[in-house]
Tab-separated table of C-alpha atoms and ligand atoms in Angstrom:
chain	number	residue	atom	x	y	z
A	1	MET	CA	94.263	138.594	176.370
A	2	SER	CA	94.764	141.790	174.237
A	3	MET	CA	94.096	142.151	170.534
A	4	LEU	CA	97.024	143.010	168.398
A	5	VAL	CA	95.755	142.174	165.189
A	6	PRO	CA	93.110	143.972	163.205
A	7	LYS	CA	90.258	141.387	162.114
A	8	SER	CA	90.313	140.234	158.955
A	9	ALA	CA	88.029	138.129	156.433
A	10	SER	CA	90.741	135.229	156.611
A	11	PRO	CA	94.133	134.964	158.277
A	12	ALA	CA	95.455	134.615	154.846
A	13	ASP	CA	94.171	138.181	153.929
A	14	ASP	CA	96.036	139.591	157.061
A	15	PHE	CA	99.349	137.545	156.397
A	16	ALA	CA	99.856	139.745	153.425
A	17	ALA	CA	100.374	142.493	155.608
A	18	TYR	CA	103.367	141.089	157.712
A	19	ARG	CA	105.152	139.943	154.501
A	20	GLU	CA	105.772	143.978	154.154
A	21	LEU	CA	107.307	144.482	157.666
A	22	GLU	CA	111.182	144.857	158.206
A	23	ASN	CA	112.650	142.262	160.247
A	24	ASP	CA	113.512	144.590	163.377
A	25	GLU	CA	109.829	145.661	163.575
A	26	LEU	CA	108.543	141.875	163.448
A	27	ALA	CA	111.209	140.960	166.000
A	28	ALA	CA	109.567	143.475	168.312
A	29	ARG	CA	106.236	142.544	168.096
A	30	ILE	CA	107.293	138.718	168.259
A	31	SER	CA	109.108	139.668	171.940
A	32	ALA	CA	105.984	141.815	172.485
A	33	ALA	CA	103.203	139.006	172.091
A	34	ARG	CA	105.927	136.624	173.772
A	35	GLN	CA	105.816	139.169	176.830
A	36	THR	CA	101.801	139.257	176.818
A	37	LEU	CA	101.542	135.393	176.674
A	38	GLY	CA	104.368	134.866	179.155
A	39	ARG	CA	104.953	130.840	180.470
A	40	ARG	CA	101.453	130.064	178.780
A	41	LEU	CA	103.435	129.812	175.385
A	42	LEU	CA	106.150	127.703	174.449
A	43	ILE	CA	108.062	128.164	171.145
A	44	LEU	CA	110.235	125.502	170.101
A	45	GLY	CA	112.671	125.646	167.654
A	46	HIS	CA	114.281	122.757	165.672
A	47	HIS	CA	117.894	122.487	165.216
A	48	TYR	CA	117.611	123.215	161.436
A	49	GLN	CA	115.934	126.308	161.992
A	50	GLN	CA	117.268	129.648	161.022
A	51	ASP	CA	119.071	131.643	163.340
A	52	GLU	CA	116.690	134.652	163.052
A	53	VAL	CA	113.507	132.062	164.256
A	54	ILE	CA	115.943	130.256	166.467
A	55	ALA	CA	116.467	133.538	168.694
A	56	HIS	CA	113.015	133.525	169.581
A	57	SER	CA	112.499	130.114	170.768
A	58	ASP	CA	112.053	128.914	174.125
A	59	LEU	CA	113.223	125.311	173.618
A	60	ARG	CA	116.152	124.226	170.927
A	61	GLY	CA	116.383	120.484	170.356
A	62	ASP	CA	115.601	117.521	167.462
A	63	SER	CA	111.699	116.715	167.024
A	64	LEU	CA	111.118	114.420	170.027
A	65	GLN	CA	112.841	116.331	172.741
A	66	LEU	CA	110.971	118.951	171.788
A	67	SER	CA	107.755	117.395	171.596
A	68	GLN	CA	108.419	115.783	174.954
A	69	ARG	CA	109.708	118.830	176.705
A	70	ALA	CA	106.442	120.849	175.426
A	71	ALA	CA	104.185	117.784	176.672
A	72	GLU	CA	105.601	117.664	180.120
A	73	SER	CA	105.574	121.841	180.675
A	74	ARG	CA	102.602	122.220	183.580
A	75	ASP	CA	102.108	126.024	182.486
A	76	CYS	CA	101.974	125.772	178.880
A	77	GLU	CA	98.467	126.694	176.769
A	78	ALA	CA	99.973	126.964	173.904
A	79	ILE	CA	102.803	125.821	171.620
A	80	VAL	CA	104.260	127.437	168.060
A	81	PHE	CA	106.418	124.612	166.365
A	82	CYS	CA	109.103	126.220	164.284
A	83	GLY	CA	109.648	123.011	162.694
A	84	VAL	CA	107.902	120.797	159.864
A	85	HIS	CA	104.398	119.446	159.741
A	86	PHE	CA	104.682	115.955	160.930
A	87	MET	CA	106.897	117.656	164.362
A	88	ALA	CA	103.824	119.501	165.245
A	89	GLU	CA	101.673	116.426	164.847
A	90	THR	CA	104.034	114.596	167.152
A	91	ALA	CA	103.730	117.444	169.625
A	92	ASP	CA	100.011	117.192	169.513
A	93	ILE	CA	99.907	113.741	170.089
A	94	LEU	CA	102.070	113.961	172.889
A	95	ALA	CA	100.986	117.147	174.593
A	96	ASN	CA	97.187	116.265	174.095
A	97	ARG	CA	97.255	112.597	174.798
A	98	PRO	CA	94.453	111.402	177.029
A	99	GLN	CA	96.354	111.623	180.631
A	100	ARG	CA	97.278	114.887	179.864
A	101	LEU	CA	94.052	116.274	178.902
A	102	SER	CA	92.439	114.893	181.977
A	103	GLN	CA	94.830	116.497	183.975
A	104	ARG	CA	93.779	120.179	182.275
A	105	GLY	CA	90.374	119.082	182.523
A	106	GLY	CA	89.911	118.523	179.107
A	107	LEU	CA	91.409	121.431	177.740
A	108	ARG	CA	93.730	121.266	174.594
A	109	VAL	CA	97.145	123.035	174.135
A	110	PRO	CA	96.635	124.028	170.624
A	111	VAL	CA	100.027	123.160	168.338
A	112	VAL	CA	100.588	126.019	165.744
A	113	LEU	CA	102.791	125.559	162.786
A	114	PRO	CA	103.548	129.209	161.449
A	115	ASP	CA	103.463	127.953	158.111
A	116	MET	CA	101.254	125.474	156.629
A	117	ALA	CA	103.588	124.539	153.769
A	118	ALA	CA	106.552	123.626	155.762
A	119	GLY	CA	106.139	120.099	155.564
A	120	CYS	CA	109.183	117.305	154.685
A	121	SER	CA	109.878	115.784	151.518
A	122	MET	CA	110.954	112.522	153.318
A	123	ALA	CA	107.788	112.076	155.101
A	124	ASP	CA	105.883	112.864	151.743
A	125	MET	CA	107.738	109.996	150.205
A	126	ALA	CA	105.519	107.686	152.055
A	127	GLU	CA	101.800	108.019	152.098
A	128	ILE	CA	99.777	106.032	154.061
A	129	GLU	CA	97.515	104.400	151.174
A	130	GLN	CA	100.854	103.120	149.352
A	131	VAL	CA	102.173	101.845	152.880
A	132	GLU	CA	98.787	100.140	153.649
A	133	SER	CA	99.346	98.556	149.538
A	134	CYS	CA	102.874	97.341	150.356
A	135	TRP	CA	101.495	95.854	153.294
A	136	GLU	CA	98.792	93.979	151.745
A	137	GLU	CA	100.891	93.035	148.752
A	138	LEU	CA	103.866	91.664	150.995
A	139	GLY	CA	100.730	89.691	152.529
A	140	GLU	CA	100.592	87.722	149.329
A	141	VAL	CA	104.225	86.662	149.128
A	142	ILE	CA	105.684	86.394	153.118
A	143	ASP	CA	103.888	86.343	156.600
A	144	THR	CA	103.206	89.590	157.834
A	145	GLY	CA	102.817	87.986	160.950
A	146	ASP	CA	106.521	87.532	161.306
A	147	LEU	CA	106.922	91.592	160.023
A	148	THR	CA	107.443	94.606	162.147
A	149	PRO	CA	106.542	97.787	160.483
A	150	VAL	CA	109.004	100.350	161.662
A	151	THR	CA	108.567	104.043	161.250
A	152	TYR	CA	110.853	106.761	161.407
A	153	ILE	CA	109.997	109.746	163.424
A	154	ASN	CA	110.099	111.601	160.252
A	155	SER	CA	106.601	110.250	158.832
A	156	ALA	CA	103.296	111.542	159.076
A	157	ALA	CA	101.017	110.489	162.082
A	158	SER	CA	98.940	108.100	159.745
A	159	LEU	CA	101.974	106.054	159.489
A	160	LYS	CA	102.971	106.192	163.154
A	161	ALA	CA	99.157	104.878	163.482
A	162	PHE	CA	99.806	101.967	161.051
A	163	CYS	CA	102.774	101.222	163.025
A	164	GLY	CA	100.842	100.839	166.323
A	165	ARG	CA	97.877	99.051	164.711
A	166	HIS	CA	100.181	96.330	163.286
A	167	GLY	CA	102.364	95.799	166.433
A	168	GLY	CA	105.149	98.059	165.119
A	169	ILE	CA	106.912	101.005	166.296
A	170	VAL	CA	108.526	104.546	165.933
A	171	CYS	CA	112.233	105.251	165.839
A	172	THR	CA	114.499	108.156	165.953
A	173	SER	CA	118.265	108.484	164.392
A	174	SER	CA	119.387	108.054	168.071
A	175	ASN	CA	117.858	104.850	168.983
A	176	ALA	CA	117.085	103.166	165.493
A	177	GLU	CA	119.518	100.293	166.458
A	178	ALA	CA	117.695	99.607	169.925
A	179	VAL	CA	114.243	99.603	168.039
A	180	LEU	CA	115.531	97.142	165.429
A	181	ARG	CA	116.990	95.180	167.997
A	182	TRP	CA	113.507	95.150	169.740
A	183	ALA	CA	111.702	94.312	166.584
A	184	PHE	CA	113.887	91.261	165.610
A	185	GLU	CA	113.224	90.053	169.114
A	186	ARG	CA	109.581	89.977	168.011
A	187	THR	CA	109.630	89.226	164.414
A	188	GLY	CA	111.875	87.701	161.901
A	189	ARG	CA	111.646	90.403	159.520
A	190	VAL	CA	111.193	94.609	159.453
A	191	LEU	CA	109.566	96.796	157.002
A	192	PHE	CA	111.293	100.172	157.719
A	193	PHE	CA	109.803	103.633	156.450
A	194	PRO	CA	110.370	106.022	155.221
A	195	ASP	CA	114.103	106.728	155.241
A	196	GLN	CA	116.062	103.851	153.405
A	197	HIS	CA	119.217	105.404	154.435
A	198	LEU	CA	118.919	105.123	158.182
A	199	GLY	CA	117.367	101.813	157.766
A	200	ARG	CA	120.179	100.480	155.889
A	201	ASN	CA	122.952	102.183	157.747
A	202	THR	CA	121.370	100.808	161.015
A	203	ALA	CA	120.865	97.565	159.791
A	204	ARG	CA	124.207	97.096	158.403
A	205	ARG	CA	125.958	98.145	161.444
A	206	MET	CA	123.720	95.205	163.209
A	207	GLY	CA	125.108	92.714	160.635
A	208	VAL	CA	122.585	92.309	158.247
A	209	ALA	CA	123.630	91.590	154.897
A	210	LEU	CA	122.910	94.085	151.940
A	211	ASP	CA	121.157	91.437	149.963
A	212	ALA	CA	118.640	91.013	152.761
A	213	MET	CA	117.381	94.315	152.455
A	214	PRO	CA	115.660	95.080	149.406
A	215	VAL	CA	114.358	98.482	148.486
A	216	TRP	CA	110.422	98.671	148.189
A	217	ASN	CA	109.567	100.945	145.294
A	218	PRO	CA	105.878	102.196	146.016
A	219	TYR	CA	105.192	102.684	142.397
A	220	GLU	CA	106.072	99.271	141.128
A	221	ASP	CA	104.121	95.906	141.698
A	222	LEU	CA	105.273	94.146	144.747
A	223	GLY	CA	107.953	97.263	145.315
A	224	GLY	CA	109.712	96.309	142.160
A	225	GLN	CA	111.283	93.077	143.644
A	226	PRO	CA	111.099	89.456	142.780
A	227	GLU	CA	109.147	87.306	145.294
A	228	ALA	CA	112.437	85.221	145.995
A	229	VAL	CA	114.306	88.281	147.327
A	230	LEU	CA	111.399	89.439	149.559
A	231	GLU	CA	110.812	85.882	151.022
A	232	GLN	CA	114.752	85.984	151.611
A	233	SER	CA	114.712	89.341	153.086
A	234	ARG	CA	115.301	90.661	156.858
A	235	VAL	CA	114.776	94.304	156.551
A	236	ILE	CA	112.527	95.661	153.639
A	237	LEU	CA	113.459	99.467	153.220
A	238	TRP	CA	110.992	101.822	151.778
A	239	GLN	CA	112.388	103.789	148.792
A	240	GLY	CA	112.494	107.106	150.633
A	241	HIS	CA	115.431	109.678	151.569
A	242	CYS	CA	115.916	112.779	153.211
A	243	SER	CA	116.935	115.634	150.135
A	244	VAL	CA	119.087	117.197	152.220
A	245	HIS	CA	121.365	114.714	153.382
A	246	GLN	CA	120.887	113.091	149.989
A	247	MET	CA	123.446	115.771	149.094
A	248	PHE	CA	126.539	114.771	150.561
A	249	ARG	CA	128.926	112.455	148.465
A	250	PRO	CA	132.056	110.501	149.094
A	251	GLU	CA	133.835	113.051	146.825
A	252	HIS	CA	133.309	115.469	148.957
A	253	ILE	CA	134.824	113.642	152.408
A	254	ASP	CA	137.769	112.918	149.715
A	255	ARG	CA	138.365	116.668	148.975
A	256	LEU	CA	138.175	117.856	152.569
A	257	ARG	CA	140.394	115.031	153.581
A	258	ALA	CA	142.769	116.161	151.156
A	259	GLN	CA	142.647	119.660	152.202
A	260	HIS	CA	142.910	119.218	155.717
A	261	PRO	CA	144.805	116.142	156.906
A	262	GLY	CA	143.549	114.941	160.079
A	263	ILE	CA	140.233	116.333	159.680
A	264	LYS	CA	137.327	114.128	161.223
A	265	ILE	CA	134.252	113.444	159.119
A	266	LEU	CA	131.240	113.411	161.354
A	267	VAL	CA	127.700	112.964	159.424
A	268	HIS	CA	124.225	112.091	160.286
A	269	PRO	CA	122.654	108.472	159.647
A	270	GLU	CA	120.406	110.102	156.828
A	271	CYS	CA	123.163	110.149	154.515
A	272	MET	CA	123.419	107.396	151.691
A	273	MET	CA	126.030	104.245	153.070
A	274	GLU	CA	128.661	105.545	150.463
A	275	VAL	CA	129.128	108.657	152.661
A	276	VAL	CA	128.319	106.777	155.989
A	277	ASP	CA	131.274	104.434	155.275
A	278	GLU	CA	133.673	106.713	154.384
A	279	ALA	CA	133.206	108.695	157.546
A	280	ASP	CA	134.751	108.488	160.690
A	281	LEU	CA	131.796	109.245	163.409
A	282	VAL	CA	128.276	108.417	162.129
A	283	ASP	CA	125.098	109.296	164.501
A	284	SER	CA	121.884	111.454	165.499
A	285	THR	CA	121.943	115.455	166.003
A	286	GLY	CA	122.280	114.931	169.589
A	287	TYR	CA	125.410	112.916	169.259
A	288	ILE	CA	126.870	115.229	166.783
A	289	LEU	CA	126.557	118.079	169.067
A	290	ARG	CA	127.670	116.235	171.829
A	291	GLN	CA	131.151	115.548	169.723
A	292	ILE	CA	131.825	118.808	168.744
A	293	GLU	CA	131.220	119.857	172.448
A	294	ALA	CA	133.461	117.444	174.210
A	295	ALA	CA	136.360	117.674	171.568
A	296	PRO	CA	139.685	119.318	172.511
A	297	PRO	CA	140.079	122.957	171.194
A	298	GLY	CA	141.580	122.851	167.845
A	299	THR	CA	139.943	119.751	166.396
A	300	GLU	CA	139.241	119.872	162.773
A	301	TRP	CA	135.700	118.688	161.729
A	302	ALA	CA	133.306	118.265	158.568
A	303	VAL	CA	129.747	117.852	159.367
A	304	GLY	CA	127.419	116.366	157.296
A	305	THR	CA	123.852	117.617	158.072
A	306	GLU	CA	121.985	120.525	157.351
A	307	LEU	CA	123.432	124.212	156.841
A	308	HIS	CA	121.671	125.949	159.602
A	309	LEU	CA	122.633	123.818	162.278
A	310	VAL	CA	126.319	123.629	160.943
A	311	ASN	CA	126.647	127.193	160.801
A	312	ARG	CA	125.449	127.527	164.169
A	313	LEU	CA	128.190	124.992	165.520
A	314	LYS	CA	130.628	126.976	163.729
A	315	GLU	CA	129.645	130.026	165.456
A	316	GLU	CA	128.804	128.778	168.716
A	317	HIS	CA	132.287	126.539	168.740
A	318	PRO	CA	135.148	128.972	167.677
A	319	GLU	CA	137.688	126.941	169.502
A	320	GLN	CA	136.935	124.363	166.538
A	321	ALA	CA	137.420	124.240	163.096
A	322	ILE	CA	134.292	123.472	161.531
A	323	HIS	CA	133.839	123.017	157.897
A	324	PHE	CA	130.365	122.032	156.083
A	325	LEU	CA	130.633	118.722	154.388
A	326	SER	CA	129.554	119.824	150.965
A	327	PRO	CA	130.698	122.816	148.855
A	328	VAL	CA	126.816	123.013	147.679
A	329	VAL	CA	124.121	124.260	149.767
A	330	CYS	CA	122.408	121.505	151.755
A	331	MET	CA	119.559	123.215	153.722
A	332	CYS	CA	115.750	122.274	154.615
A	333	ALA	CA	113.839	124.339	152.495
A	334	THR	CA	110.539	123.594	153.777
A	335	MET	CA	111.471	124.151	157.440
A	336	TYR	CA	113.160	127.518	156.224
A	337	ARG	CA	109.853	128.566	155.331
A	338	ILE	CA	108.855	129.358	158.669
A	339	ASP	CA	110.443	133.159	158.872
A	340	LEU	CA	109.982	136.105	161.148
A	341	ALA	CA	106.631	137.110	159.280
A	342	HIS	CA	105.003	133.977	159.672
A	343	LEU	CA	106.096	133.364	163.459
A	344	CYS	CA	104.709	137.179	164.068
A	345	TRP	CA	101.460	136.351	162.355
A	346	SER	CA	100.617	132.995	164.300
A	347	LEU	CA	101.697	134.564	167.870
A	348	GLU	CA	99.650	137.963	167.374
A	349	HIS	CA	96.675	135.655	166.259
A	350	LEU	CA	97.503	133.686	169.482
A	351	VAL	CA	97.350	136.790	171.430
A	352	ALA	CA	94.344	137.688	170.016
A	353	GLY	CA	92.760	134.174	170.833
A	354	GLU	CA	92.293	133.100	167.374
A	355	PRO	CA	94.683	130.483	166.837
A	356	VAL	CA	96.037	129.902	162.993
A	357	ASN	CA	97.407	127.162	161.436
A	358	VAL	CA	96.716	124.650	164.217
A	359	ILE	CA	97.467	121.447	163.835
A	360	GLN	CA	95.011	118.520	165.257
A	361	VAL	CA	95.913	114.962	164.594
A	362	ASP	CA	92.043	112.794	164.578
A	363	GLU	CA	91.445	111.214	167.692
A	364	GLU	CA	91.966	107.615	166.187
A	365	THR	CA	95.202	108.528	164.259
A	366	ALA	CA	96.721	109.925	167.746
A	367	ARG	CA	95.491	107.149	170.134
A	368	TRP	CA	97.240	104.673	167.545
A	369	SER	CA	100.118	107.005	166.965
A	370	LEU	CA	100.756	106.897	170.548
A	371	VAL	CA	100.636	103.517	170.940
A	372	ALA	CA	103.634	103.061	168.513
A	373	LEU	CA	105.515	106.389	170.421
A	374	GLU	CA	105.098	104.668	173.574
A	375	ARG	CA	106.150	101.663	172.703
A	376	MET	CA	109.588	103.490	171.493
A	377	LEU	CA	109.801	105.631	174.612
A	378	GLU	CA	109.981	102.150	176.575
A	379	VAL	CA	112.989	100.941	174.165
A	380	LYS	CA	116.027	101.196	176.151
B	1	LIG	S1	116.355	117.802	156.986
B	1	LIG	FE1	115.118	116.271	155.720
B	1	LIG	S2	114.029	114.789	157.291
B	1	LIG	FE2	114.409	116.692	158.143
B	1	LIG	S3	112.377	117.881	157.833
B	1	LIG	FE3	113.896	118.336	156.231
B	1	LIG	S4	113.545	117.260	154.528
B	1	LIG	FE4	112.378	116.304	156.255
């Protein structure tokens, strides 16, 4: 591999120089690095990523799709994940699982997150120590042997590992209902984290009553719930949310319906229940994309999900009238941290054989996370 970056004391030192470059130059250097690395490199672009980064990605999708497709690639020797931290962790767990490692003679595929500050506010709302003490406290009130922990894929690997260790499972927004059904076949109760909205919206659709879904506040004793409420619960919801989808409000729907009679409201299940109740259609990102693609030309939509995805839908489907559901900007600010400068910087370090920002989940955490992920992949 050729050396495209000057050696420096630390990657942080040379990143400052990339900040000074114009986008045209960054784009040209990214293309050159991609050409040098060829099929050995996979750049993954999450649906919520900004267009100028998506333009350089080999695959576009949601976090699980991207991780799975990268893990299946035969030629790939390095992954650059233009998403957020938990996504890069999942890619590392799947791409470097024991079976794939032995096929590659023990060689790891480094997974690079171009900016380490690209985290997820929802994932950060449930820390492993909080989840562990929640489990312990719950054990004083209810039988945790009859409780399945379910974590949304938007969570740290340590939480996925917790689920793996405790007979639990991971879910995505597209399989949450099937996963909850799986959990209820095994136990009478579920502890769902970190997104209360996905948990509530899904369980309610399955017929679980709202008063059987108390919210666990990790900053209060016993989650801020009376023992009797926990004893009667079916789904204990973690007090977490997505700061992007939380911004959509029922009044946004009312306003658009008044302005555009006949408009269809399509929202993601990370939105609050009051929004979901008023929407016409509610489901995952993949479902949102399929609905728009399949609709007859001239259909009018208001879409309640991340701004970059909705703007891209507008561009790619000029035959539809697509509106963003909220009058205010709802974008994933942490994902937006991945820009051309970070992408160029991380790629040129890969070309130089000096990868930066490599996300590597420790062996024990990866092992148990994989157990919970594989349980999910078997759920139909
Ligand atoms: S959109 Fe929400 S859940 Fe998704 S990465 Fe951003 S903060 Fe996290």
